[in-house]
Coordinates of C-alpha atoms in Angstrom, one line a residue:
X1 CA 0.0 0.0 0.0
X2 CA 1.0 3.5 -0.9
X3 CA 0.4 6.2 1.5
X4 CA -1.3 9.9 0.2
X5 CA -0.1 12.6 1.9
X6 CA -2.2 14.1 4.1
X7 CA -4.7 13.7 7.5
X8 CA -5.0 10.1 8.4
X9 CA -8.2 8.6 8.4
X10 CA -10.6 7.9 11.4
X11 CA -9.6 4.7 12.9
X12 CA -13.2 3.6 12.2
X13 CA -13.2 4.4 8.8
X14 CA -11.4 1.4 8.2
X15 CA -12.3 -0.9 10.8
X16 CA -16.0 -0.4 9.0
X17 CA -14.3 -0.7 5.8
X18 CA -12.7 -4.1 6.6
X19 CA -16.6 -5.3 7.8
X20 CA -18.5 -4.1 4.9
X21 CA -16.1 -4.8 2.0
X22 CA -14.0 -7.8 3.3
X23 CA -16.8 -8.9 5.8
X24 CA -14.3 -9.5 8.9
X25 CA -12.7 -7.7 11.9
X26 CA -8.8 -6.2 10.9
X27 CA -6.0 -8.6 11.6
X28 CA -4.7 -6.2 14.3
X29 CA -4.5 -2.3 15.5
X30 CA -1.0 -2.0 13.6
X31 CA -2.8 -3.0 10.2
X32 CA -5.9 -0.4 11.1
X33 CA -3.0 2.1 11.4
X34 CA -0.8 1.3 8.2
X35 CA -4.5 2.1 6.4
X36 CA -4.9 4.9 8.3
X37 CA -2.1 6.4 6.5
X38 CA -3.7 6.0 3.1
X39 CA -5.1 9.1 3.6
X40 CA -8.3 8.5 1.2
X41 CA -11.4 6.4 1.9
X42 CA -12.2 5.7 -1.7
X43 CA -8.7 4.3 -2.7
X44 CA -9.2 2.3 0.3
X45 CA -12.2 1.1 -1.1
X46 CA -10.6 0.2 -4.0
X47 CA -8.2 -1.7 -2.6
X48 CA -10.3 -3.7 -0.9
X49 CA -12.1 -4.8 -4.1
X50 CA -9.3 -5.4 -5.9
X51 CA -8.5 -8.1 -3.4
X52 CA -8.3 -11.8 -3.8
X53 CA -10.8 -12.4 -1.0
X54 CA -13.1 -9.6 -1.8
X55 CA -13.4 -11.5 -4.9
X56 CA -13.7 -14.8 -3.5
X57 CA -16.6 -13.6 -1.2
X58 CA -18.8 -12.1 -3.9
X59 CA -17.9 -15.4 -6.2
X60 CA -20.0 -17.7 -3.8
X61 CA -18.1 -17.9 -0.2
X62 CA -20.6 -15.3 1.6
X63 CA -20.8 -13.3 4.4
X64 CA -19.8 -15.5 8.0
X65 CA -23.3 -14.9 10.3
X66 CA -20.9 -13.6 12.9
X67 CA -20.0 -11.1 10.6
X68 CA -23.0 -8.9 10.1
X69 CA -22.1 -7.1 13.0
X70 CA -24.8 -4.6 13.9
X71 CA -23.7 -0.8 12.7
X72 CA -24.0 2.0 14.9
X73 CA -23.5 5.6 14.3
X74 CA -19.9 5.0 13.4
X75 CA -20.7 2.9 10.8
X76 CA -23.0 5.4 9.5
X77 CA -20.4 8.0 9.3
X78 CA -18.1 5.2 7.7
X79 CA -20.4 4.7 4.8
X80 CA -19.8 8.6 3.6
X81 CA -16.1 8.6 4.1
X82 CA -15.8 5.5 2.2
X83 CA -18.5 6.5 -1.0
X84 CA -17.9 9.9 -0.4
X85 CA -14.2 11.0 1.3
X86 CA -16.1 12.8 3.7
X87 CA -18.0 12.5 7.1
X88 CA -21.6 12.1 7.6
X89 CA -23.8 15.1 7.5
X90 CA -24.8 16.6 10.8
X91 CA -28.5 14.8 10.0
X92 CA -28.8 11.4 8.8
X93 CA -31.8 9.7 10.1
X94 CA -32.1 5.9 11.7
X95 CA -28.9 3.6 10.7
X96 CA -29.8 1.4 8.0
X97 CA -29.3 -2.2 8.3
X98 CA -25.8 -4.1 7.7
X99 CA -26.5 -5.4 4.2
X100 CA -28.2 -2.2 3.1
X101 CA -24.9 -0.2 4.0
X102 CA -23.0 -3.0 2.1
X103 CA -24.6 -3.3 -0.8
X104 CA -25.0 0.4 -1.6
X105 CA -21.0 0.7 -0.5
X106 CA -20.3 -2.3 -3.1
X107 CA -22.9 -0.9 -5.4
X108 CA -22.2 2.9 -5.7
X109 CA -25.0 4.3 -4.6
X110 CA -25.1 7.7 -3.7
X111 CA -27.5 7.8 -1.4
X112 CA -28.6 5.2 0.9
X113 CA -32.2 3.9 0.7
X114 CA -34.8 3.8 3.2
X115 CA -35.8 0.6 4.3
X116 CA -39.6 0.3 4.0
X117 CA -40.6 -1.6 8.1
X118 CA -41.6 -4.7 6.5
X119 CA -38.5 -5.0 4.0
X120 CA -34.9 -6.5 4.3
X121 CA -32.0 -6.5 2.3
X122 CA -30.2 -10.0 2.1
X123 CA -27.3 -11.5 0.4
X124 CA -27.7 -15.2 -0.9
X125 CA -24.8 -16.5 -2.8
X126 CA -22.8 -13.0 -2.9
X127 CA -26.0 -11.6 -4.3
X128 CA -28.6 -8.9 -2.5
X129 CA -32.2 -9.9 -2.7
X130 CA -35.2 -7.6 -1.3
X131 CA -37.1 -9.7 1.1
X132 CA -40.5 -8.1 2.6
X133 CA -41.7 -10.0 5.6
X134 CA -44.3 -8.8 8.6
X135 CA -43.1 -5.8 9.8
X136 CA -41.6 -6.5 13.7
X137 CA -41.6 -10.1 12.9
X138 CA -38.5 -12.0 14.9
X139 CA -37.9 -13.6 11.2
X140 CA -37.7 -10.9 9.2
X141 CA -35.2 -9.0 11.7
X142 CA -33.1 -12.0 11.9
X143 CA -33.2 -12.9 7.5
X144 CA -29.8 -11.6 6.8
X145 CA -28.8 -13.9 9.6
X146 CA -30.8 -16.6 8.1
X147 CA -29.8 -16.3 4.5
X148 CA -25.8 -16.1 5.5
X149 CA -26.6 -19.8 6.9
X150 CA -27.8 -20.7 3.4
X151 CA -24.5 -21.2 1.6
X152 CA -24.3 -24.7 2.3
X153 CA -27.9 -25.2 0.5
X154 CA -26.4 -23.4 -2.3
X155 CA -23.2 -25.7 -2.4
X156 CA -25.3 -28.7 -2.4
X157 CA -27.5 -27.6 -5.2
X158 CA -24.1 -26.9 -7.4
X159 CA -22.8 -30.1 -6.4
X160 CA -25.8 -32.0 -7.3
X161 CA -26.4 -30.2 -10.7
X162 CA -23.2 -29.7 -11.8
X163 CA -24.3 -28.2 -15.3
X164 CA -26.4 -25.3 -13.6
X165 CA -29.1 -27.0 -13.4
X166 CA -30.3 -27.3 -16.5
X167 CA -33.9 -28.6 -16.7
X168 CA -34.0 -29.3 -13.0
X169 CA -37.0 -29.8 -11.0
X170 CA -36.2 -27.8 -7.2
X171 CA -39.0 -27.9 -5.1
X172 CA -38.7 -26.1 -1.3
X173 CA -41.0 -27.4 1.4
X174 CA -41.8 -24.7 3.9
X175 CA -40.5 -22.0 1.8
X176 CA -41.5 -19.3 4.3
X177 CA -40.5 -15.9 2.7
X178 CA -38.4 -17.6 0.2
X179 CA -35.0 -17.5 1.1
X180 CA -34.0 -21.0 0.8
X181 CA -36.0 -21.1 -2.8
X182 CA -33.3 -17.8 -3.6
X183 CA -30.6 -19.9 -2.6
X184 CA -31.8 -23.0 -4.5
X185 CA -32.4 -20.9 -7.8
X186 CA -28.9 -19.5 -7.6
X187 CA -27.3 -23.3 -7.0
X188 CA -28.7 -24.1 -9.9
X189 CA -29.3 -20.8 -12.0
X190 CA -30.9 -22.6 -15.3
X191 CA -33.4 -25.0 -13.7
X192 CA -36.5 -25.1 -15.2
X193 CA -39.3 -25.7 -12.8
X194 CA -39.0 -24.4 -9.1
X195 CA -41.8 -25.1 -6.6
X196 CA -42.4 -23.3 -3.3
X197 CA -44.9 -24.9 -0.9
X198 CA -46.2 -22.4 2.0
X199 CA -48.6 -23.3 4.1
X200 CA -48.8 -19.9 6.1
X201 CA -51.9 -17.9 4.4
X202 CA -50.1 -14.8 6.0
X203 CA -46.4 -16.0 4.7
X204 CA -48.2 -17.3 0.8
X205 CA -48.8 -13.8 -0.3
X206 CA -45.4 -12.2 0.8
X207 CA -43.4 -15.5 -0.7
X208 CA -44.7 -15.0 -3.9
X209 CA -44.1 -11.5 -4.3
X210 CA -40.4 -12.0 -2.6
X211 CA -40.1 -14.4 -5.6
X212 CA -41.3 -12.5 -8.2
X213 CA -39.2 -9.1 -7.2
X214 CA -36.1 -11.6 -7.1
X215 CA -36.2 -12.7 -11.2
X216 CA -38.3 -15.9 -10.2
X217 CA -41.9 -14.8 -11.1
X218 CA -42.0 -18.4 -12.8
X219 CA -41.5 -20.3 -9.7
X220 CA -45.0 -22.2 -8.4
X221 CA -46.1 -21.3 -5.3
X222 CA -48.6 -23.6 -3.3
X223 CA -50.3 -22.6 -0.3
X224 CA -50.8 -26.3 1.6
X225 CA -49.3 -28.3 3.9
X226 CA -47.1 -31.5 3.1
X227 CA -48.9 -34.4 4.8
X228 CA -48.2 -37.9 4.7
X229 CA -52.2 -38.6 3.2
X230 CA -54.0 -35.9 1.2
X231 CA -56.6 -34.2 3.3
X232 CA -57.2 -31.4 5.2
X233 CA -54.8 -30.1 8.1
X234 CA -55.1 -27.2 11.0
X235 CA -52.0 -25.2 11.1
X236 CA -51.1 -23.5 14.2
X237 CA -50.0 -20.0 13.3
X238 CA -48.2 -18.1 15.9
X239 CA -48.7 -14.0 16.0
X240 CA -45.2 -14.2 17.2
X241 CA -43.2 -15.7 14.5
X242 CA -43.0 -16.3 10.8
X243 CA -43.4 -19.5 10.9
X244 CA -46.5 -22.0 11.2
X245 CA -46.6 -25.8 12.1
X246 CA -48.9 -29.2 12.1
X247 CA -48.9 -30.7 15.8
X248 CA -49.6 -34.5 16.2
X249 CA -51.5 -33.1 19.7
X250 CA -52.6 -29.9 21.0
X251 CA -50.0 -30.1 24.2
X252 CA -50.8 -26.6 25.0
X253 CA -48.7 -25.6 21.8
X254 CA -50.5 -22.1 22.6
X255 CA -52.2 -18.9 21.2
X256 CA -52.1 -17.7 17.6
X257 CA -54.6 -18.3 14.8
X258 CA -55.6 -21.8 13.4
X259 CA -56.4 -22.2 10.2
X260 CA -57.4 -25.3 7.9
X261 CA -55.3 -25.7 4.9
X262 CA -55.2 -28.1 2.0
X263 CA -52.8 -30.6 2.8
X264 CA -50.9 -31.8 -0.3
X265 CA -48.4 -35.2 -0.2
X266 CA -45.0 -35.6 -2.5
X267 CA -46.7 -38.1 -4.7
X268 CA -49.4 -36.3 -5.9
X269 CA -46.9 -33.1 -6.8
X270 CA -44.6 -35.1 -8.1
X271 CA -46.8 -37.1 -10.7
X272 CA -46.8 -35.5 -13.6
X273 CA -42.9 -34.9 -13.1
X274 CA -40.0 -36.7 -15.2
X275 CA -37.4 -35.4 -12.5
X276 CA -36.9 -33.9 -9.4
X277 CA -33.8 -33.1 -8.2
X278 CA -33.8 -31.6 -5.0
X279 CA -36.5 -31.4 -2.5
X280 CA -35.3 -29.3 0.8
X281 CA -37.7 -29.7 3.7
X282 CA -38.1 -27.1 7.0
X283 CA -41.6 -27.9 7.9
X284 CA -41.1 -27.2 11.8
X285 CA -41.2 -31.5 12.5
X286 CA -43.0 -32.5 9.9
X287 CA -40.8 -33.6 7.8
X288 CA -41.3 -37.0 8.3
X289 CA -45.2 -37.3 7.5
X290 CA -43.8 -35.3 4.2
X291 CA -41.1 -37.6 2.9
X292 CA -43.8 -40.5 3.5
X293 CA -46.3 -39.1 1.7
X294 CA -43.8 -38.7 -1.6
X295 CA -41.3 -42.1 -0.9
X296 CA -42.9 -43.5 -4.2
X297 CA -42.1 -40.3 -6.3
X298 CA -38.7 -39.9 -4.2
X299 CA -37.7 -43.4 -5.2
X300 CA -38.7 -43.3 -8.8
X301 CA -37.1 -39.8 -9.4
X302 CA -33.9 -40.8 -7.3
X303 CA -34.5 -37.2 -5.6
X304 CA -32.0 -35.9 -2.8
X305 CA -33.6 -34.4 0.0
X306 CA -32.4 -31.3 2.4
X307 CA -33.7 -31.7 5.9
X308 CA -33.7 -30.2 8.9
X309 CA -33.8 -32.0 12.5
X310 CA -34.7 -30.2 14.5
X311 CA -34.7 -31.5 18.2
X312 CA -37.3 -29.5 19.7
X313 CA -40.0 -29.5 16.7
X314 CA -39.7 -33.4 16.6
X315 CA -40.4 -33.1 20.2
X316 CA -42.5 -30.6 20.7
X317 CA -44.5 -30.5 17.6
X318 CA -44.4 -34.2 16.3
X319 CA -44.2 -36.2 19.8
X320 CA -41.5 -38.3 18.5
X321 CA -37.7 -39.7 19.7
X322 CA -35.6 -37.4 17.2
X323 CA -33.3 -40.9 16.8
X324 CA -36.6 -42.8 16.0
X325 CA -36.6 -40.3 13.1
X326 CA -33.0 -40.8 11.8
X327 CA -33.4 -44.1 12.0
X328 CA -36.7 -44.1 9.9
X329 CA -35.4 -42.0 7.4
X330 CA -32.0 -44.6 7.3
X331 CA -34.7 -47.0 6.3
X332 CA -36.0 -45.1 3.6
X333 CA -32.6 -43.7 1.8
X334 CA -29.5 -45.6 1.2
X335 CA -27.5 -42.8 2.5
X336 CA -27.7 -40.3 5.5
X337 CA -25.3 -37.7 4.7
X338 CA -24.0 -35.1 7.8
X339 CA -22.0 -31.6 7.5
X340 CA -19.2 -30.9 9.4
X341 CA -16.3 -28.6 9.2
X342 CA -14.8 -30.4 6.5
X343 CA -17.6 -30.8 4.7
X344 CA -20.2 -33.7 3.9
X345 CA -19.8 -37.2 5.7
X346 CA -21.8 -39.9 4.9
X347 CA -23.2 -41.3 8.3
X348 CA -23.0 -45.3 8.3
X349 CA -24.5 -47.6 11.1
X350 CA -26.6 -46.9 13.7
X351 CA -23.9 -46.2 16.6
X352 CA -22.5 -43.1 14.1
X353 CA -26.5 -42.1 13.4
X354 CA -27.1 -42.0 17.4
X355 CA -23.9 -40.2 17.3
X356 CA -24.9 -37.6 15.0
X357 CA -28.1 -37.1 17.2
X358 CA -26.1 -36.8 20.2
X359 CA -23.9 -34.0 18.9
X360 CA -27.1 -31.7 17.5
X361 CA -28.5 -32.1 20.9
X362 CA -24.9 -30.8 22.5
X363 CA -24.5 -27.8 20.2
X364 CA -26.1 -24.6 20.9
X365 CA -29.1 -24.4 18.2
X366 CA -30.2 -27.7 18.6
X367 CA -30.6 -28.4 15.3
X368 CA -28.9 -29.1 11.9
X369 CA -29.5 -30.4 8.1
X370 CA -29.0 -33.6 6.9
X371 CA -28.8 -35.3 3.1
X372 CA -31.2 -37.8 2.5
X373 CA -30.1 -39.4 -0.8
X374 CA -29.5 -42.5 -3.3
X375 CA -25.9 -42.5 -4.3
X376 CA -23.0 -40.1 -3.0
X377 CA -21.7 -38.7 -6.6
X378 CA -22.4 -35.0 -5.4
X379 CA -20.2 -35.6 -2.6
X380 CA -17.2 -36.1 -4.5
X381 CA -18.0 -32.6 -6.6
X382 CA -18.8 -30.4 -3.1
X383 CA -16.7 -27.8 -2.8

C-alpha cells in the first residue's frame, strides 16, 4: 500500500471498511494504522475490491453470520467517508441495516435507501435480494442472519447439478419468505421448474411477491401443507413468528390463529414430473409425515432431499424420539449424509447415526441439516 499525503483517516473508517467490503474484523490495531495512512477512503475502497478475498466472497463464499455485525452511528459516518471521502452530514436519520450499508457501499449508490418496516435486504450467494416480511416479525429482523446460513444449500445444489441446473426440478417445502428457494435458484441458476410450498396464508402472499421481485416470477407457489395422506390439516399459526406448524396433539402448543389448509403429499406433486432433483424440507417437524407421503415419487425420481432435524420440533410438535426419526429415514434412503467442518460425511451404522443425534443435541441451536439421498456422486463434486 502507498500512503497519500495528508490527515489520516478515522480509525473507524477502516475498521468499517474491513466489515462491509471484506466482511471481517482487521487482523490487528497496527494494520488499522498502516490504512490509516492511506489518507483516502475511496482508494481504500478500492483496494479492498481489488482483493483476492473480496473477490472470493462475492464469487460464492458469503458473508460469516458472525459477521453482520450490527452498525451503529460510526458505521454510518463510515459509509460517507468510504462513497464519499467525507463524514456524515450533521443529519442522517435511523442507521440502516448491515446489508443495506454494504450493498449500496459495493454498489455505488449515492445515497442510501430507506428501508420500508416490513423489508430486508439480504445476500444469498454473494448476491442482495429484497425480502418483505411482517413488519416486527423476529424472522424478518433476523433474515440476513438466516440467509448467510444458506450457503451450504447453495453448495449442495451446485454439487448436485453440476451443469447449472439445467432442466432441473427444485421444489422447497416450507418456503417461508423464500430464502431457501433464492438460494436454491442461484445453485442451480438454469433449472426449469422451481416449486415453493407455504402453508402460512399470512407468509403465501409475501413469498410469492419475494419471488417475483427476485427474477423468479415463474416459480410455483402452493399454499398447503405437506402431509403424509391428502386431506385437510389445522395449522397452528403463531402471531409471534413467521413460521406455522402441524402438531400431532394440541400439548398446550399455545395462542395464535388456526387455520385449515389443504394438505398436499409428494406423490401427488410429483406425478406428472420426469425429474426432481432436490426437494429441501423445514416444515417445523413435519418432515417425516412429508417424505412418506412422496417415498414413491422420491424413489422413482432418485431425488436428494435437504432436511432439517430439529430436536425440539420433533419433540415438541411431532411427539417423537428425534433418533426414531434418523433411524426411519435410514430405512428409507440408502444414504444419511452429515455436514461438518470439512464438509459432507456420509453417516454409516446406527452407533454413528445416534452419534450424529447426540452431537445436534450438544450444540447450541439444537438443530442441523441432513442429506437424505440415493448415491454419494455429489459428494465427491462439493466444494
Amino acid at each position: 500500500m502507498s500512503a497519500t499525503p495528508g490527515p489520516e483517516l478515522p480509525a473507524h473508517v477502516v475498521i468499517w471498511a474491513y466489515r462491509l467490503i471484506l466482511g471481517r474484523d482487521a487482523e490487528s490495531k497496527e494494520v488499522i494504522r498502516q490504512w490509516q495512512s492511506l489518507g483516502d477512503a475511496p482508494a481504500l475502497v478500492r483496494h479492498f475490491m481489488d482483493s483476492a478475498e473480496f473477490r472470493q466472497t462475492r464469487a460464492g463464499r458469503g458473508l460469516a453470520p458472525e459477521s453482520l455485525v450490527p452498525p451503529d452511528a460510526e458505521a454510518l459516518d463510515a459509509w460517507h467517508w468510504l462513497r464519499h471521502g467525507r463524514p456524515a452530514p450533521r443529519e442522517t436519520g435511523p442507521v440502516p441495516p448491515f446489508l443495506t450499508l454494504r450493498e449500496a457501499l459495493l454498489h455505488g449508490w449515492d445515497t442510501l435507501p430507506e428501508v420500508p418496516p416490513d423489508a430486508v435486504l439480504v445476500e444469498v450467494d454473494g448476491r442482495p435480494h429484497w425480502v418483505r416480511g411482517i413488519a416486527g416479525d423476529p424472522y424478518l429482523r433476523n433474515a440476513p442472519n438466516e440467509a448467510a446460513m444458506l450457503q451450504r444449500l447453495v453448495r449442495l445444489t451446485r454439487a448436485l447439478l453440476p451443469d447449472g441446473g439445467e432442466g432441473a426440478v427444485l421444489l422447497d417445502g416450507g418456503a417461508n419468505l423464500g430464502l431457501s428457494a433464492l438460494a436454491m435458484a442461484a445453485g442451480a441458476p438454469r433449472h426449469a421448474r422451481l416449486l415453493a410450498i407455504e402453508p402460512n396464508p399470512r407468509l403465501s402472499a409475501l413469498l410469492r411477491d419475494n419471488l417475483a421481485r427476485n427474477g423468479l416470477a415463474r416459480a410455483e407457489v402452493h399454499q398447503a401443507a405437506l402431509v403424509a395422506t391428502p386431506g385437510e390439516v389445522l395449522l397452528h399459526d403463531p402471531a409471534s413468528a413467521s413460521v406455522a406448524f402441524v402438531t400431532a396433539a394440541e400439548n398446550g402448543v399455545g395462542s395464535g390463529a388456526r387455520h385449515v389448509v389443504p394438505g398436499l403429499t409428494l406423490d401427488e406433486l410429483a406425478r406428472p414430473l420426469a425429474r426432481l432433483d432436490l426437494v429441501k424440507l423445514d416444515i417445523e417437524g413435519s418432515e417425516t409425515q412429508a417424505i412418506k407421503g412422496g417415498l414413491r415419487s422420491l424413489r422413482r425420481l432418485r431425488t436428494a432431499v435437504y432436511v432439517e432435524l430439529n430436536i425440539w420440533t420433533q419433540l415438541r410438535f411431532a411427539g417423537v424420539n428425534p433418533l426414531r426419526v434418523i433411524e426411519t429415514w435410514a430405512k428409507w434412503f440408502p444414504h444419511v449424509v452429515h455436514f461438518t467442518e470439512a464438509g459432507p460425511r456420509p453417516v454409516e451404522g446406527v452407533h454413528a447415526r445416534s452419534k450424529m443425534v447426540h452431537d445436534i443435541l450438544m450444540s447450541p441451536g439444537r438443530h442441523d441439516d441432513i442429506v437424505l439421498c440415493f448415491d454419494l456422486d455429489w459428494v465427491k463434486r462439493w466444494v
